[in-house]
mmCIF file of C-alpha atoms in Angstrom:
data_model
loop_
_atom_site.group_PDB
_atom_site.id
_atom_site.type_symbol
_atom_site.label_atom_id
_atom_site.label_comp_id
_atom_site.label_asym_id
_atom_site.label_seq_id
_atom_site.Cartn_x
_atom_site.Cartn_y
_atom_site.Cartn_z
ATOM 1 C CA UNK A 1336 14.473 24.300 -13.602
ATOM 2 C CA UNK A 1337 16.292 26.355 -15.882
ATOM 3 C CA UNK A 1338 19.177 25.569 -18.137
ATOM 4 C CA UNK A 1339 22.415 28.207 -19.203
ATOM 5 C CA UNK A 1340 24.229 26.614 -22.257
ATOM 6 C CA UNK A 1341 27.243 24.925 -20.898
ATOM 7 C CA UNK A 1342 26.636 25.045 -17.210
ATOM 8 C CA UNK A 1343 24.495 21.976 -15.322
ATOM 9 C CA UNK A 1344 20.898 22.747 -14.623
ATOM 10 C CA UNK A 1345 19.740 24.556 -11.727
ATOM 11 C CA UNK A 1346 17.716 22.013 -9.312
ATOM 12 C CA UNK A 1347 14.831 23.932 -7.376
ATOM 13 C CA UNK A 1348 14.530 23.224 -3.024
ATOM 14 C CA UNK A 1349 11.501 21.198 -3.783
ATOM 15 C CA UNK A 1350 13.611 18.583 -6.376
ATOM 16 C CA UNK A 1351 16.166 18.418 -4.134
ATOM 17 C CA UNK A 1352 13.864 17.422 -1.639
ATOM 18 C CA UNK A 1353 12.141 15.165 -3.484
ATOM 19 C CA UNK A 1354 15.304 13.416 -4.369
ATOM 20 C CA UNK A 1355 16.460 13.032 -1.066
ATOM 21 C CA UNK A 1356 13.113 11.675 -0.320
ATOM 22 C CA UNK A 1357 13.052 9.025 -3.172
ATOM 23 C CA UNK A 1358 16.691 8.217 -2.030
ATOM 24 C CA UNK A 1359 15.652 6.219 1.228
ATOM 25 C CA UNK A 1360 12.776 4.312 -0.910
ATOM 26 C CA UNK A 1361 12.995 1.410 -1.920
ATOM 27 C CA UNK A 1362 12.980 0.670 -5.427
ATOM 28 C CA UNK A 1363 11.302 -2.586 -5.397
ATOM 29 C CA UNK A 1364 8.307 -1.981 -7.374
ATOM 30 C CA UNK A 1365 4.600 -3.204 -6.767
ATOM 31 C CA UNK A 1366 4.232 -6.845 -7.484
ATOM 32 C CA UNK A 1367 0.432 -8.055 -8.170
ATOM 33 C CA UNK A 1368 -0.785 -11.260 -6.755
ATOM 34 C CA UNK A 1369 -1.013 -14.052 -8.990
ATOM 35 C CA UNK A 1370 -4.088 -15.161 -9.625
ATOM 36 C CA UNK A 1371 -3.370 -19.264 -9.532
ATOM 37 C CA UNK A 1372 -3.793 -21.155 -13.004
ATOM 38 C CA UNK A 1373 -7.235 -22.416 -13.636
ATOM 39 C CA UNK A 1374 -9.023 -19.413 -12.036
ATOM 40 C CA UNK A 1375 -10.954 -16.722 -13.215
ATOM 41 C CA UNK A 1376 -11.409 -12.696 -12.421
ATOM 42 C CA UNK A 1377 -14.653 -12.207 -14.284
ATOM 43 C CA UNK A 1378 -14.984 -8.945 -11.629
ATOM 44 C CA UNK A 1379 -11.597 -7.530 -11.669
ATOM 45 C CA UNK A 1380 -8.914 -8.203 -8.596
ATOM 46 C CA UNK A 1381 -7.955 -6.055 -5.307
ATOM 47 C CA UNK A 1382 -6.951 -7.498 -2.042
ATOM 48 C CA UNK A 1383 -7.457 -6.985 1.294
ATOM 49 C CA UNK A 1384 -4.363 -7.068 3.253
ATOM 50 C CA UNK A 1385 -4.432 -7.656 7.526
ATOM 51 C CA UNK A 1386 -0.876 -8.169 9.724
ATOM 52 C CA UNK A 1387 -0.253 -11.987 9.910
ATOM 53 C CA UNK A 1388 -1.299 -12.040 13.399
ATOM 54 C CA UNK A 1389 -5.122 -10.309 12.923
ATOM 55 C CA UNK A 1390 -4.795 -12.643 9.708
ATOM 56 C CA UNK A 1391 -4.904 -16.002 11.751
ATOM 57 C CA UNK A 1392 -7.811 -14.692 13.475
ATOM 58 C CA UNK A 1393 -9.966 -13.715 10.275
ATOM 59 C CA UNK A 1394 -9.557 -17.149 8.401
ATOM 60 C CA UNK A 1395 -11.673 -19.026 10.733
ATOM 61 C CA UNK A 1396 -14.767 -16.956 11.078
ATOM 62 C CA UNK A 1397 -15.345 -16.186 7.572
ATOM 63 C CA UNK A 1398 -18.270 -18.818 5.786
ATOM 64 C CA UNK A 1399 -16.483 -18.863 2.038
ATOM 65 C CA UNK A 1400 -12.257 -17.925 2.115
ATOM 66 C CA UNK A 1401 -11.396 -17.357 -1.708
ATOM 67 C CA UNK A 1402 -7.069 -17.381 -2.246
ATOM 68 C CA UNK A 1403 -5.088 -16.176 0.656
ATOM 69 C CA UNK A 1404 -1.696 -15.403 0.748
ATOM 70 C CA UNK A 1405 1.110 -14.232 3.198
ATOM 71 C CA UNK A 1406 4.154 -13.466 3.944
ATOM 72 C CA UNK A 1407 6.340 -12.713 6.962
ATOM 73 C CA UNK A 1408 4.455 -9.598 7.972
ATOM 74 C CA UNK A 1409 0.695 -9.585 6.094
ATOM 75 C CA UNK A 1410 -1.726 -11.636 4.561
ATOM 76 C CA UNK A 1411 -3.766 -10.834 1.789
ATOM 77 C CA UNK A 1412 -7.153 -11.666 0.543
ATOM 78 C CA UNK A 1413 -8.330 -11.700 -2.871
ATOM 79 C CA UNK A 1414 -11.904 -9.855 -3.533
ATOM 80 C CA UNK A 1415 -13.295 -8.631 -6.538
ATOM 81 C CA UNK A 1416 -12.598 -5.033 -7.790
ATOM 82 C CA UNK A 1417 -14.640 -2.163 -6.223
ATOM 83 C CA UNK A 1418 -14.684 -3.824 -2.916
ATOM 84 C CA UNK A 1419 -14.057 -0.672 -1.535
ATOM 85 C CA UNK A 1420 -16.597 1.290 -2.945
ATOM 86 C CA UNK A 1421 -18.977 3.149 0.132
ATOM 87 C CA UNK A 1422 -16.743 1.290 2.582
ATOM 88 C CA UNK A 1423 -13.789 2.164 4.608
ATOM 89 C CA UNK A 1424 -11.612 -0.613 5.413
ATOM 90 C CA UNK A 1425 -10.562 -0.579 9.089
ATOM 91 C CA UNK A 1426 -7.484 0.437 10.048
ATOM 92 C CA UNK A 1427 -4.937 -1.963 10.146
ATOM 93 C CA UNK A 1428 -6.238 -3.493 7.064
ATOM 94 C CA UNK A 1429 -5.128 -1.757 3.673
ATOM 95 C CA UNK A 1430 -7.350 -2.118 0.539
ATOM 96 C CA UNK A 1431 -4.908 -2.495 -2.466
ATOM 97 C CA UNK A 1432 -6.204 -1.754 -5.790
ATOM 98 C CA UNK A 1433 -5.721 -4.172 -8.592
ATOM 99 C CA UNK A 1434 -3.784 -6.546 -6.031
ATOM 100 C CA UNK A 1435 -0.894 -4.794 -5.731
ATOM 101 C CA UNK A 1436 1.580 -5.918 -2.876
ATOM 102 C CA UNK A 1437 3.726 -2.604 -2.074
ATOM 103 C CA UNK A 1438 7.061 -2.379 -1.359
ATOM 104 C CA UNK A 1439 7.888 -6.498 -1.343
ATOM 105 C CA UNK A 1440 11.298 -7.881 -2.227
ATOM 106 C CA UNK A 1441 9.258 -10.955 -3.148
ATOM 107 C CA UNK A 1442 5.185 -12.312 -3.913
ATOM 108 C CA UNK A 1443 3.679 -13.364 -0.776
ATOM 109 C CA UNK A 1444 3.304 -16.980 -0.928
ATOM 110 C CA UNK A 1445 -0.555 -18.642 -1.448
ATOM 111 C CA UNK A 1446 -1.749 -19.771 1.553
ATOM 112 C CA UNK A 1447 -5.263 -21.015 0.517
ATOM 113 C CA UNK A 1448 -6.964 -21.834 -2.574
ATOM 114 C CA UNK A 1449 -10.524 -22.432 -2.845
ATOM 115 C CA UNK A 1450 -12.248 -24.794 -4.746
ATOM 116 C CA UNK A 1451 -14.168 -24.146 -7.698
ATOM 117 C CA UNK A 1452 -12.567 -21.119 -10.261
ATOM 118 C CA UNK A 1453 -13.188 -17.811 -8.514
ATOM 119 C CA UNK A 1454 -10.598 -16.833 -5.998
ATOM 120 C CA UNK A 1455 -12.684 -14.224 -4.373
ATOM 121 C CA UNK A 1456 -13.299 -14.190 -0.559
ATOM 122 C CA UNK A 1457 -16.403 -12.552 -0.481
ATOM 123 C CA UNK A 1458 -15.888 -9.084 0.718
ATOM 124 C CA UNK A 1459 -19.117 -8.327 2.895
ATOM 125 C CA UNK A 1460 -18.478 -10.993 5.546
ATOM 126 C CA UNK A 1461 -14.550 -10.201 5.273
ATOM 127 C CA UNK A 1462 -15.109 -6.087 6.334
ATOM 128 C CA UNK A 1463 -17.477 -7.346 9.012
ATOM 129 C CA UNK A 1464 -15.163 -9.797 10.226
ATOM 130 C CA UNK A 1465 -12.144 -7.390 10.380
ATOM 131 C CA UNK A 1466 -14.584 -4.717 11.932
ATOM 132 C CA UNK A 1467 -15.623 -7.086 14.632
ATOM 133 C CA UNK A 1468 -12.081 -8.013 15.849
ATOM 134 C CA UNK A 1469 -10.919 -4.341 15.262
ATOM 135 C CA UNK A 1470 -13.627 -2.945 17.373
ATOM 136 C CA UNK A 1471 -14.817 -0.756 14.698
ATOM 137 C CA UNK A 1472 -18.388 0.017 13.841
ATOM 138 C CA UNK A 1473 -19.251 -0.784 10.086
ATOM 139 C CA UNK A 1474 -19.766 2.556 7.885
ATOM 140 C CA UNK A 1475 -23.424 1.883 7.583
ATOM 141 C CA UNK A 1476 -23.947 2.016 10.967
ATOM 142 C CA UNK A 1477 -22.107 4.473 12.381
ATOM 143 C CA UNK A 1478 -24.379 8.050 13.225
ATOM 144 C CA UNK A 1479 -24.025 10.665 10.108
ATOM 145 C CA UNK A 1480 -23.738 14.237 10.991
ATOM 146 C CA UNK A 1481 -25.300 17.313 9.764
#
């Protein structure tokens, strides 16, 4: 972008794209989950996040369920930071980083809270669980090519 003295900048195709783009967005940003009062993250936060539906089926096979929440569309389970390291979360699930709930006019509401002071679901059973009902084989097991 280049400016002449006295005239209004000249905006390249790929800004005006870009703004047209960002124009449709909305501008709600990223709200984290809050951890509730009392609890610790000694490990760091993400969270797991399934559609409601897939949701109800998850809570009831897993041995330990750490803070759950949900809204209208998803629910989201706390685990501790890194759960996605060497794993990749099945699709529909999406793995948010530091807890982050995209694109939400408002913080899901807290479904369950455990007992104790860790709100982590632990996040081995979790991927197996949401690999079982998704019909996807777990990344350890699944052949590796040459």
């Amino acid at each position: 972008m280049s400016a002449v003295p006295g005239r209004s900048p000249v905006l390249g195709l790929d800004t005006l794209v870009r703004l047209r783009r960002d124009r449709g967005r909305s501008a709600t940003a990223p709200r984290r989950l809050v951890v509730p009062e009392g609890m610790t993250t000694p490990l760091g936060c993400d969270a797991v996040a399934l559609p409601a539906a897939l949701g109800a089926q998850v809570m009831p096979r897993l041995p330990r369920v750490g803070c759950v929440y949900a809204d209208e569309t998803h629910w989201w389970w706390l685990v501790p930071s890194d759960s996605d390291y060497a794993l990749e979360w099945p699709a529909p699930a999406h793995y948010a980083t530091g807890a982050l709930v995209p694109d939400s006019p408002h913080a899901p509401d807290l479904i369950h809270r455990p007992d104790g002071t860790l709100p982590y679901t632990p996040p081995i059973p979790l991927y197996l669980t949401v690999c079982r009902l998704t019909g996807t084989a777990p990344a350890w097991s699944r052949p590796i090519s040459a």
